Coordinates of C-alpha atoms in Angstrom, one line a residue:
Chain A
M306 CA 363.2 312.0 138.4
S307 CA 366.1 311.6 136.0
L308 CA 365.6 307.9 135.9
L309 CA 361.9 308.4 135.0
A310 CA 362.9 310.8 132.3
T311 CA 365.2 308.2 130.8
I312 CA 362.4 305.6 131.0
Y313 CA 360.1 308.0 129.2
I314 CA 362.7 308.5 126.5
I315 CA 363.1 304.8 126.0
S316 CA 359.4 304.2 125.8
S317 CA 359.0 307.0 123.3
V318 CA 361.6 305.3 121.2
T319 CA 359.9 302.0 121.4
F320 CA 356.6 303.6 120.3
I321 CA 358.3 305.0 117.2
L322 CA 360.1 301.8 116.5
G323 CA 357.1 299.7 117.2
L324 CA 355.0 301.7 114.8
K325 CA 357.7 301.6 112.2
M326 CA 358.0 297.8 112.5
L327 CA 354.2 297.4 112.4
S328 CA 354.1 298.7 108.9
N329 CA 356.2 295.9 107.6
P330 CA 354.8 292.3 107.5
A331 CA 358.0 290.6 108.5
S332 CA 358.6 292.7 111.6
A333 CA 355.0 293.6 112.6
R334 CA 354.6 291.2 115.4
R335 CA 357.8 292.1 117.0
G336 CA 357.1 295.7 116.6
N337 CA 353.9 295.3 118.5
Q338 CA 355.7 293.5 121.3
I339 CA 358.4 296.2 121.5
A340 CA 355.9 298.9 121.9
A341 CA 354.1 296.8 124.6
I342 CA 357.4 296.5 126.5
G343 CA 357.9 300.3 126.2
M344 CA 354.4 300.8 127.5
T345 CA 355.0 298.5 130.5
I346 CA 358.2 300.3 131.7
A347 CA 356.5 303.6 131.2
I348 CA 353.6 302.6 133.4
L349 CA 355.8 301.0 136.1
G350 CA 358.1 304.0 136.0
T351 CA 355.2 306.4 136.5
I352 CA 353.8 304.4 139.4
F353 CA 357.0 304.1 141.3
L354 CA 359.1 307.1 140.3
Y355 CA 356.8 309.9 139.5
E356 CA 357.2 312.9 141.8
D357 CA 355.3 316.1 141.9
N358 CA 357.0 318.8 143.9
G359 CA 359.0 316.2 145.7
Q360 CA 355.9 314.2 146.5
K361 CA 355.5 310.6 145.4
L362 CA 352.2 309.2 144.2
H363 CA 349.9 307.5 146.7
N364 CA 346.7 305.5 146.5
Y365 CA 348.7 302.5 145.3
V366 CA 346.0 300.1 146.2
W367 CA 343.5 301.9 144.0
I368 CA 346.1 302.1 141.1
F369 CA 346.9 298.5 141.2
A370 CA 343.3 297.4 141.7
G371 CA 342.5 299.4 138.6
I372 CA 345.3 298.0 136.6
I373 CA 344.5 294.5 137.6
I374 CA 340.8 294.8 136.8
G375 CA 341.5 296.6 133.5
G376 CA 344.3 294.1 132.6
I377 CA 342.1 291.1 133.2
V378 CA 339.1 292.5 131.4
G379 CA 341.3 293.7 128.5
T380 CA 343.1 290.4 128.1
L381 CA 339.9 288.3 128.3
A382 CA 338.1 290.5 125.8
A383 CA 341.0 290.5 123.4
K384 CA 341.6 286.7 123.7
K385 CA 337.9 285.7 123.4
V386 CA 336.9 287.9 120.6
K387 CA 336.2 286.2 117.2
M388 CA 338.5 287.1 114.4
T389 CA 335.6 288.5 112.5
A390 CA 334.7 290.8 115.3
M391 CA 338.2 292.4 115.5
P392 CA 337.3 295.8 114.2
E393 CA 334.6 296.3 116.7
M394 CA 336.9 295.2 119.5
V395 CA 339.5 297.7 118.4
S396 CA 336.7 300.3 118.4
L397 CA 335.7 299.5 121.9
F398 CA 339.3 299.7 123.2
N399 CA 339.6 303.0 121.4
G400 CA 336.5 304.2 123.1
M401 CA 338.0 303.3 126.5
G402 CA 341.1 305.3 125.7
G403 CA 339.0 308.3 124.8
A404 CA 336.9 308.0 127.9
C405 CA 340.1 307.8 129.9
A406 CA 341.3 311.0 128.4
A407 CA 338.0 312.7 129.1
L408 CA 338.0 311.6 132.7
I409 CA 341.5 313.0 133.2
S410 CA 340.2 316.3 131.9
I411 CA 337.3 316.3 134.3
V412 CA 339.4 315.6 137.3
E413 CA 342.0 318.1 136.4
F414 CA 339.3 320.7 135.7
N415 CA 338.0 320.1 139.2
H416 CA 341.6 320.6 140.6
M417 CA 342.0 323.8 138.7
Q418 CA 338.6 325.0 140.0
N419 CA 339.6 324.2 143.6
A420 CA 342.9 326.0 143.1
A421 CA 341.2 329.0 141.6
E422 CA 338.8 329.2 144.5
I423 CA 341.6 329.3 147.0
L424 CA 343.3 332.0 145.0
K425 CA 340.1 334.0 144.8
G426 CA 339.6 333.7 148.6
D427 CA 343.1 335.0 149.1
Q428 CA 342.5 338.7 148.4
S429 CA 346.2 339.5 148.3
N430 CA 346.4 337.5 145.1
G431 CA 343.3 339.3 143.7
Y432 CA 342.0 337.6 140.7
F433 CA 345.4 336.8 139.5
I434 CA 345.9 333.5 137.7
P435 CA 349.3 333.0 136.0
N436 CA 349.2 333.1 132.3
F437 CA 350.0 329.5 131.7
S438 CA 346.9 328.4 133.5
F439 CA 344.8 329.7 130.7
G440 CA 346.7 327.5 128.4
F441 CA 346.1 324.6 130.7
I442 CA 342.4 325.2 130.8
Y443 CA 342.4 325.2 127.0
I444 CA 344.3 322.0 127.0
I445 CA 341.9 320.5 129.5
C446 CA 338.9 321.5 127.4
L447 CA 340.6 320.1 124.2
G448 CA 341.3 316.8 125.9
L449 CA 337.7 316.7 127.2
V450 CA 336.1 317.5 123.8
I451 CA 338.3 315.1 121.7
G452 CA 338.2 312.4 124.3
S453 CA 334.4 312.5 124.6
I454 CA 333.9 312.6 120.8
S455 CA 336.2 309.6 120.4
F456 CA 334.5 307.7 123.2
A457 CA 331.0 308.3 122.0
G458 CA 331.8 307.8 118.4
S459 CA 333.7 304.5 119.1
I460 CA 330.9 303.1 121.1
I461 CA 328.5 303.9 118.3
A462 CA 330.9 302.4 115.8
W463 CA 331.1 299.3 117.9
G464 CA 327.4 299.0 118.2
K465 CA 327.0 299.4 114.4
L466 CA 329.5 296.8 113.6
N467 CA 327.9 294.2 115.8
G468 CA 324.5 295.1 114.5
K469 CA 323.2 296.5 117.8
I470 CA 322.7 300.0 116.4
K471 CA 321.1 300.7 113.0
D472 CA 322.0 303.4 110.6
F473 CA 320.2 306.5 111.5
S474 CA 320.2 309.9 109.8
F475 CA 317.9 312.8 109.3
K476 CA 317.7 315.5 106.8
G477 CA 320.3 318.2 107.3
Q478 CA 322.2 316.2 109.9
H479 CA 325.5 317.4 108.5
I480 CA 324.4 320.9 109.1
V481 CA 323.3 320.1 112.6
N482 CA 326.6 318.4 113.2
I483 CA 328.6 321.4 112.0
I484 CA 326.5 323.8 114.1
L485 CA 327.0 321.5 117.1
L486 CA 330.7 321.4 116.5
I487 CA 330.9 325.2 116.3
I488 CA 328.9 325.6 119.5
I489 CA 331.3 323.1 121.3
L490 CA 334.3 325.0 120.1
G491 CA 332.8 328.3 121.0
L492 CA 331.9 327.2 124.5
A493 CA 335.4 325.7 124.9
A494 CA 337.0 328.9 123.7
Y495 CA 334.9 331.0 126.0
L496 CA 335.3 328.9 129.1
P497 CA 338.8 330.0 130.2
I498 CA 337.9 333.7 129.6
H499 CA 335.2 333.8 132.2
F500 CA 336.7 331.1 134.3
L501 CA 337.4 333.3 137.3
E502 CA 334.5 335.7 137.2
S503 CA 331.9 332.9 137.3
I504 CA 333.9 330.3 139.2
N505 CA 330.8 329.1 141.0
N506 CA 328.8 328.0 138.0
I507 CA 331.7 327.2 135.7
S508 CA 331.2 323.5 136.2
F509 CA 327.8 323.8 134.5
H510 CA 329.5 325.3 131.5
F511 CA 332.1 322.6 131.6
Y512 CA 329.6 319.8 131.7
I513 CA 327.5 321.3 128.9
I514 CA 330.7 321.0 126.8
L515 CA 331.1 317.4 127.9
F516 CA 327.4 316.6 127.0
L517 CA 327.5 318.3 123.6
A518 CA 330.8 316.6 122.7
I519 CA 329.3 313.2 123.5
L520 CA 326.2 314.1 121.4
Y521 CA 328.4 315.2 118.6
G522 CA 330.4 311.9 118.7
I523 CA 327.1 310.0 118.4
F524 CA 325.7 312.2 115.5
F525 CA 329.0 312.1 113.8
V526 CA 329.2 308.3 113.5
L527 CA 325.5 307.4 113.3
P528 CA 324.8 308.2 109.6
I529 CA 328.0 306.5 108.4
G530 CA 327.4 303.1 106.8
G531 CA 328.6 299.9 108.5
A532 CA 331.0 299.1 105.7
D533 CA 332.8 302.4 106.3
M534 CA 333.3 301.8 110.0
P535 CA 337.0 300.7 109.8
V536 CA 337.8 304.1 108.3
V537 CA 335.9 305.9 111.0
I538 CA 337.5 303.8 113.7
S539 CA 340.9 304.7 112.3
L540 CA 339.9 308.3 112.4
L541 CA 338.6 308.2 116.0
N542 CA 341.8 306.3 116.8
S543 CA 343.9 309.3 115.8
F544 CA 341.5 311.5 117.8
T545 CA 342.2 309.6 120.9
G546 CA 345.9 310.0 120.1
V547 CA 345.5 313.7 120.2
A548 CA 343.5 313.5 123.4
A549 CA 346.3 311.5 125.0
A550 CA 348.8 314.2 123.8
C551 CA 346.7 316.8 125.7
G552 CA 347.4 314.8 128.8
G553 CA 351.1 315.0 127.9
F554 CA 350.8 318.8 127.9
L555 CA 349.0 318.9 131.2
Y556 CA 351.6 316.8 133.0
D557 CA 354.6 317.9 131.0
N558 CA 355.0 314.3 130.1
K559 CA 357.0 313.6 127.0
A560 CA 356.1 310.0 126.7
M561 CA 352.4 310.8 126.6
L562 CA 353.0 313.6 124.2
T563 CA 355.2 311.5 121.8
G564 CA 352.9 308.5 121.8
G565 CA 349.7 310.6 121.5
I566 CA 350.9 312.8 118.6
L567 CA 352.6 309.9 116.9
V568 CA 349.3 308.0 116.8
G569 CA 347.4 311.1 115.9
A570 CA 349.6 311.7 112.9
A571 CA 350.0 308.1 111.8
G572 CA 346.3 307.4 112.4
T573 CA 345.3 310.3 110.2
L574 CA 347.5 309.1 107.4
L575 CA 346.3 305.6 107.9
T576 CA 342.8 306.8 107.6
I577 CA 343.6 308.4 104.3
L578 CA 345.5 305.4 103.0
M579 CA 342.5 303.2 103.9
C580 CA 340.2 305.5 101.9
K581 CA 342.6 305.4 99.0
A582 CA 342.7 301.6 99.0
M583 CA 338.9 301.7 98.6
N584 CA 339.2 304.4 96.0
R585 CA 337.3 306.9 98.0
S586 CA 338.0 310.2 99.6
L587 CA 337.7 310.8 103.4
K588 CA 335.1 313.5 102.6
N589 CA 333.0 310.9 100.8
V590 CA 333.2 308.5 103.7
L591 CA 332.2 311.1 106.3
I592 CA 329.5 312.9 104.3
G593 CA 328.5 309.8 102.5
S594 CA 327.6 311.5 99.2
F595 CA 328.9 308.4 97.4
G596 CA 325.5 306.8 96.8
A597 CA 323.9 310.1 96.0
S598 CA 326.3 311.1 93.2
A599 CA 326.3 307.6 91.8
T600 CA 322.6 307.6 91.2
S601 CA 322.9 310.5 88.9
S602 CA 325.7 309.0 86.8
G603 CA 325.6 305.3 86.3
V604 CA 322.3 303.8 87.1
K605 CA 320.2 305.1 84.3
K606 CA 321.6 302.5 81.9
E607 CA 319.4 299.7 80.6
Q608 CA 319.4 297.0 83.2
G609 CA 318.9 294.0 81.1
A610 CA 318.0 290.6 82.4
Y611 CA 320.0 288.3 84.7
K612 CA 319.6 284.6 85.0
E613 CA 319.4 282.5 88.1
I614 CA 321.0 279.2 88.6
S615 CA 319.6 276.5 90.8
L616 CA 321.6 275.0 93.6
S617 CA 321.8 271.6 92.0
D618 CA 323.0 273.1 88.7
A619 CA 325.6 275.1 90.5
A620 CA 326.7 272.0 92.3
V621 CA 327.1 270.1 89.0
V622 CA 328.9 272.9 87.3
M623 CA 331.4 273.2 90.1
S624 CA 332.1 269.6 90.7
Y625 CA 332.9 268.9 87.1
A626 CA 335.1 271.9 86.7
H627 CA 338.9 271.7 86.5
K628 CA 339.5 274.9 88.3
V629 CA 337.3 277.0 90.6
M630 CA 338.2 280.4 91.9
I631 CA 336.3 281.7 94.9
V632 CA 336.0 285.5 95.3
P633 CA 335.0 286.3 98.8
G634 CA 333.6 289.7 99.8
Y635 CA 331.8 291.5 102.5
G636 CA 328.7 289.3 102.2
L637 CA 330.9 286.3 103.3
A638 CA 332.1 288.2 106.3
V639 CA 328.6 289.3 107.3
A640 CA 327.2 285.8 106.9
Q641 CA 330.2 284.4 108.8
A642 CA 330.5 281.8 106.0
Q643 CA 334.2 281.3 106.1
H644 CA 334.0 277.8 107.6
A645 CA 331.4 276.7 105.2
C646 CA 333.5 278.1 102.4
H647 CA 336.5 276.1 103.5
E648 CA 334.4 273.0 103.7
L649 CA 333.2 273.5 100.1
E650 CA 336.9 274.0 99.1
K651 CA 337.9 270.7 100.8
L652 CA 335.0 268.9 99.2
L653 CA 335.8 270.1 95.7
T654 CA 339.5 269.4 96.2
E655 CA 338.6 265.8 97.1
K656 CA 336.7 265.6 93.8
G657 CA 339.9 266.6 92.0
V658 CA 338.9 270.2 91.4
E659 CA 341.6 272.9 91.8
V660 CA 340.2 275.5 94.2
K661 CA 341.8 278.9 94.7
Y662 CA 340.7 282.1 96.4
A663 CA 341.1 285.5 94.7
I664 CA 341.6 288.2 97.3
H665 CA 341.0 291.7 96.4
P666 CA 343.0 294.0 98.6
V667 CA 339.9 295.8 100.0
A668 CA 337.5 292.9 99.8
G669 CA 335.2 293.2 102.8
R670 CA 335.9 296.9 103.1
M671 CA 338.5 296.3 105.7
P672 CA 342.0 295.8 104.3
G673 CA 343.2 292.4 105.1
H674 CA 339.7 291.4 106.2
M675 CA 339.5 288.3 104.0
N676 CA 343.0 287.1 104.8
V677 CA 342.3 287.1 108.5
L678 CA 338.8 285.6 108.0
L679 CA 340.0 282.7 105.8
A680 CA 343.0 282.1 108.0
E681 CA 340.6 281.7 110.9
A682 CA 338.9 278.9 108.9
D683 CA 342.2 277.2 108.3
V684 CA 342.3 278.0 104.6
S685 CA 345.9 277.4 103.5
Y686 CA 347.8 280.5 102.7
D687 CA 349.0 278.9 99.4
N688 CA 345.4 278.9 98.1
L689 CA 345.0 282.7 98.6
L690 CA 345.9 284.5 95.5
E691 CA 346.5 288.2 95.5
M692 CA 344.8 290.3 92.9
E693 CA 347.6 290.3 90.2
Q694 CA 348.1 286.5 90.5
A695 CA 344.4 285.9 90.4
N696 CA 343.9 288.1 87.3
E697 CA 346.5 286.0 85.5
Q698 CA 344.7 282.9 86.3
F699 CA 341.1 283.9 85.5
P700 CA 341.3 283.0 81.8
T701 CA 342.1 279.4 82.6
T702 CA 339.4 279.2 85.3
D703 CA 336.2 277.3 84.6
V704 CA 334.0 278.6 87.3
V705 CA 334.3 281.7 89.5
L706 CA 332.2 281.7 92.6
V707 CA 331.6 285.2 93.8
L708 CA 330.6 285.2 97.5
G709 CA 329.0 288.5 98.6
A710 CA 331.5 290.6 96.6
N711 CA 330.2 293.2 94.3
D712 CA 332.2 296.4 93.6
V713 CA 335.6 294.6 93.5
V714 CA 334.3 292.6 90.5
N715 CA 332.5 295.4 88.7
P716 CA 333.8 295.8 85.2
A717 CA 332.6 299.3 85.2
A718 CA 335.8 300.2 87.1
K719 CA 337.6 299.5 83.8
T720 CA 335.2 300.4 81.1
D721 CA 333.0 303.3 82.3
P722 CA 334.8 306.5 83.0
S723 CA 331.6 308.0 84.5
S724 CA 331.4 305.4 87.2
P725 CA 332.3 306.4 90.7
I726 CA 334.6 303.5 91.0
Y727 CA 336.3 304.0 87.7
G728 CA 340.0 303.4 88.1
M729 CA 339.8 301.1 91.0
P730 CA 341.7 297.9 90.3
I731 CA 339.3 295.0 90.1
L732 CA 339.3 291.2 89.8
D733 CA 338.7 290.3 86.1
V734 CA 336.2 287.5 86.8
E735 CA 334.5 288.0 83.4
L736 CA 337.6 286.4 81.8
A737 CA 336.6 283.0 83.3
K738 CA 334.4 280.6 81.4
A739 CA 331.5 280.9 83.8
C740 CA 330.7 283.0 86.8
I741 CA 328.3 282.2 89.7
V742 CA 327.4 285.1 91.9
N743 CA 326.0 284.6 95.3
K744 CA 324.3 287.7 96.7
R745 CA 321.4 288.2 99.0
S746 CA 319.4 290.2 96.4
M747 CA 319.9 292.3 93.3
K748 CA 320.5 295.4 95.5
P749 CA 323.5 297.4 94.4
G750 CA 326.7 296.9 96.5
Y751 CA 328.4 299.3 98.8
A752 CA 329.2 301.9 96.1
G753 CA 325.5 302.0 95.2
I754 CA 326.0 301.3 91.6
E755 CA 324.7 298.6 89.3
N756 CA 327.1 295.8 88.3
D757 CA 327.1 294.9 84.6
L758 CA 328.7 291.6 85.4
F759 CA 325.4 290.3 86.7
F760 CA 323.8 290.8 83.4
Q761 CA 326.4 289.2 81.3
P762 CA 325.5 285.9 79.6
K763 CA 328.3 284.0 81.3
T764 CA 327.0 285.0 84.7
S765 CA 324.3 283.3 86.7
M766 CA 323.0 284.4 90.0
L767 CA 322.5 282.3 93.2
F768 CA 320.5 284.3 95.7
G769 CA 320.6 283.8 99.4
D770 CA 322.7 284.2 102.6
A771 CA 326.2 283.1 101.8
K772 CA 326.5 280.7 104.7
K773 CA 323.2 279.0 103.9
V774 CA 323.8 278.8 100.2
L775 CA 327.3 277.3 100.8
Q776 CA 325.9 274.7 103.2
D777 CA 323.1 273.8 100.7
L778 CA 325.7 273.6 97.9
I779 CA 327.9 271.3 100.0
G780 CA 324.8 269.1 100.6
E781 CA 324.0 269.0 96.9
I782 CA 327.6 268.2 95.9
K783 CA 327.7 265.3 98.4
N784 CA 324.5 263.9 96.9
L785 CA 325.8 263.9 93.4
Chain B
M780 CA 349.7 333.3 124.6
L781 CA 353.2 334.2 123.6
N782 CA 354.4 333.5 127.1
W783 CA 352.6 330.2 127.0
I784 CA 354.3 329.3 123.8
S785 CA 357.8 330.1 125.0
A786 CA 357.2 328.3 128.3
H787 CA 356.3 325.2 126.3
Q788 CA 358.4 325.5 123.3
Q789 CA 360.0 322.1 123.9
M790 CA 356.6 320.4 123.9
I791 CA 355.6 322.3 120.8
Y792 CA 358.8 321.1 119.0
I793 CA 358.0 317.6 120.0
V794 CA 354.4 317.9 118.6
I795 CA 355.7 319.2 115.3
L796 CA 358.4 316.6 114.9
M797 CA 356.1 313.8 115.9
I798 CA 353.5 314.8 113.3
F799 CA 356.1 314.5 110.5
L800 CA 357.5 311.3 112.0
G801 CA 354.1 309.7 112.4
I802 CA 353.4 310.3 108.8
E803 CA 356.8 309.2 107.6
V804 CA 356.9 306.0 109.7
I805 CA 353.9 304.4 108.2
G806 CA 354.1 305.9 104.8
R807 CA 354.5 302.7 102.9
V808 CA 352.4 300.2 104.7
P809 CA 350.8 297.5 102.5
S810 CA 347.1 297.4 102.7
V811 CA 346.9 294.0 104.3
L812 CA 348.5 295.5 107.4
H813 CA 346.1 298.4 107.7
T814 CA 344.0 296.8 110.3
P815 CA 346.7 295.5 112.6
L816 CA 348.5 298.8 112.3
M817 CA 345.3 300.6 113.3
S818 CA 345.0 298.2 116.2
G819 CA 348.7 298.7 117.2
A820 CA 348.4 302.4 117.1
N821 CA 345.3 302.1 119.2
A822 CA 347.3 300.3 121.8
I823 CA 350.0 303.0 121.7
H824 CA 347.7 305.9 122.4
G825 CA 346.7 303.9 125.5
V826 CA 349.8 305.8 126.9
V827 CA 347.0 308.1 128.3
I828 CA 347.0 305.6 131.1
I829 CA 350.0 307.4 132.5
G830 CA 347.8 310.5 133.0
A831 CA 345.2 308.4 134.7
I832 CA 347.8 306.9 137.1
I833 CA 349.0 310.4 137.9
V834 CA 345.4 311.6 138.5
M835 CA 344.8 308.6 140.7
G836 CA 348.1 308.9 142.6
K837 CA 347.6 312.5 143.4
A838 CA 344.0 312.3 144.5
E839 CA 343.6 313.5 148.1
D840 CA 341.8 311.1 150.4
G841 CA 338.6 313.2 150.7
N842 CA 338.2 314.0 147.1
Y843 CA 335.8 311.4 146.0
L844 CA 335.3 312.8 142.5
A845 CA 339.0 312.5 141.8
L846 CA 339.2 309.1 143.4
I847 CA 336.3 307.5 141.6
L848 CA 336.9 309.1 138.2
G849 CA 340.6 308.5 138.5
F850 CA 340.0 304.8 139.3
L851 CA 337.7 304.5 136.4
A852 CA 340.2 306.2 134.2
V853 CA 342.9 303.7 135.3
V854 CA 340.6 300.8 134.5
L855 CA 339.6 302.0 131.1
G856 CA 343.1 303.1 130.2
T857 CA 344.5 299.6 131.1
I858 CA 341.8 297.9 129.1
N859 CA 342.9 300.1 126.1
V860 CA 346.6 299.3 126.6
V861 CA 346.4 295.6 127.4
G862 CA 343.5 294.7 125.1
G863 CA 345.0 296.7 122.3
F864 CA 348.4 295.0 122.4
V865 CA 346.9 291.5 122.9
V866 CA 344.4 291.9 120.0
T867 CA 347.1 293.2 117.7
D868 CA 349.3 290.3 118.6
R869 CA 346.5 287.8 117.9
M870 CA 345.9 289.4 114.5
L871 CA 349.6 289.3 113.6
E872 CA 349.9 285.7 114.8
M873 CA 347.4 284.8 112.0
F874 CA 349.5 286.5 109.4
K875 CA 352.6 284.7 110.6
K876 CA 351.1 281.3 110.6
K877 CA 350.2 281.4 107.0
K878 CA 353.7 282.2 105.8

């Protein structure tokens, strides 16, 4: 046992170290590997060294079969997934972890029930259950509730990100959600109290909690917009961490406890940091009042007229420019247009045009989204400019091509204190000589506010799906 | 309740310290790394697999509920751990290549 305890200590340290290194670009990859090594020894140690009252684990065949199946499925899924589909993959994995925690709770509850029945049958013991058992039942309930919410929520988030599930909300859903949560907590609090008296139908009570928790997880994520999913996934991620920690309490297992709580805390902070990078509060993301408050403040302004540009004109303007800056956004990611974008860049470069990308830190609503996306399309790292560099270069840029970005180029963030995005750092595309904006329609962007940029004389609009427009543009330029 | 706390004070200390450590450790992460960090943390909470292994390994032969659910838990937990680490590694590989 002491060897196993040492192993758990080592793996706990690797988790902490791994997380620490993950937050620094230079060491991130090694950090991930270190944590993976820690996890491996913890798993192997548990399989071969764990003892409960002097008894080793059995069912080795089942355990290894499970690990092999899970390992193969996990590796294949992780290797085959497209870079653009990363967040939904993470969400799916997170859901698996949540489900795992919930299943542990179900089995342990069943054990507890069996044990209590034996106790009850033995009259000399009366209805006595040691004090700590109540604590255990609470922990089991907590693991069940959090695990199930995390599981159901993650699956919904996954479905929403890959477009299988549409946004859905009804009036007063937040109130329904809150009531649902109160009922769940009430039932979970009440369960241990009448655990012994009604031992025979306690399972029913327990499964009601399970059902409601899953329902809550679904309702919790359903109304949240697709662009906010990374934040939600991060939040659910920290939930699963807490659910794992519940397991740590159950088995008096310090590695589970350390890893679980560490992720729970770090995940919560990360969620808040992500919100901050988007200049939003967590409450806004979850309750989604962003659009509602925006309609009252900014939109009443005179809309003015915008002008459209034809594909051939856009092609001419860009091919005869000295310097073109591409501003990618969520629309590019949705249309999967990164390869077409790179092709356009190559074509223009051949014609002697200097092409750069201006990357806003939260472009695409997933921090780092654009970097990963463009890297997948083999865009050279030297051509990606961070916001500060890009802003220095806009005044010398002839044409800015905005691809499906909106709020990150909205000048209202600098000029209009009543705007909900006021104060968010933006890309100063209006400093360039001309600006071509590709969007699918004039619909406001993610923040739900109008963008003055579109109505400025320097700006012209090029409507359509980013990928299709880029391909057509490439065709036009080739024909010049 | 008080008994329970004193019986588990070690665990409770760990919880408290880990909360602060978790916040401290990732306090200054640049926004480009948010997604890989989320993914890495996701893999680390896969440590719940240990619980699944214990459930599985303790299940008595006749207890099919424990056997089946335990097996399922091991499979799902492993997907979480393995998939999580591999996906994170792939993401970070991209970052490296560019530099």
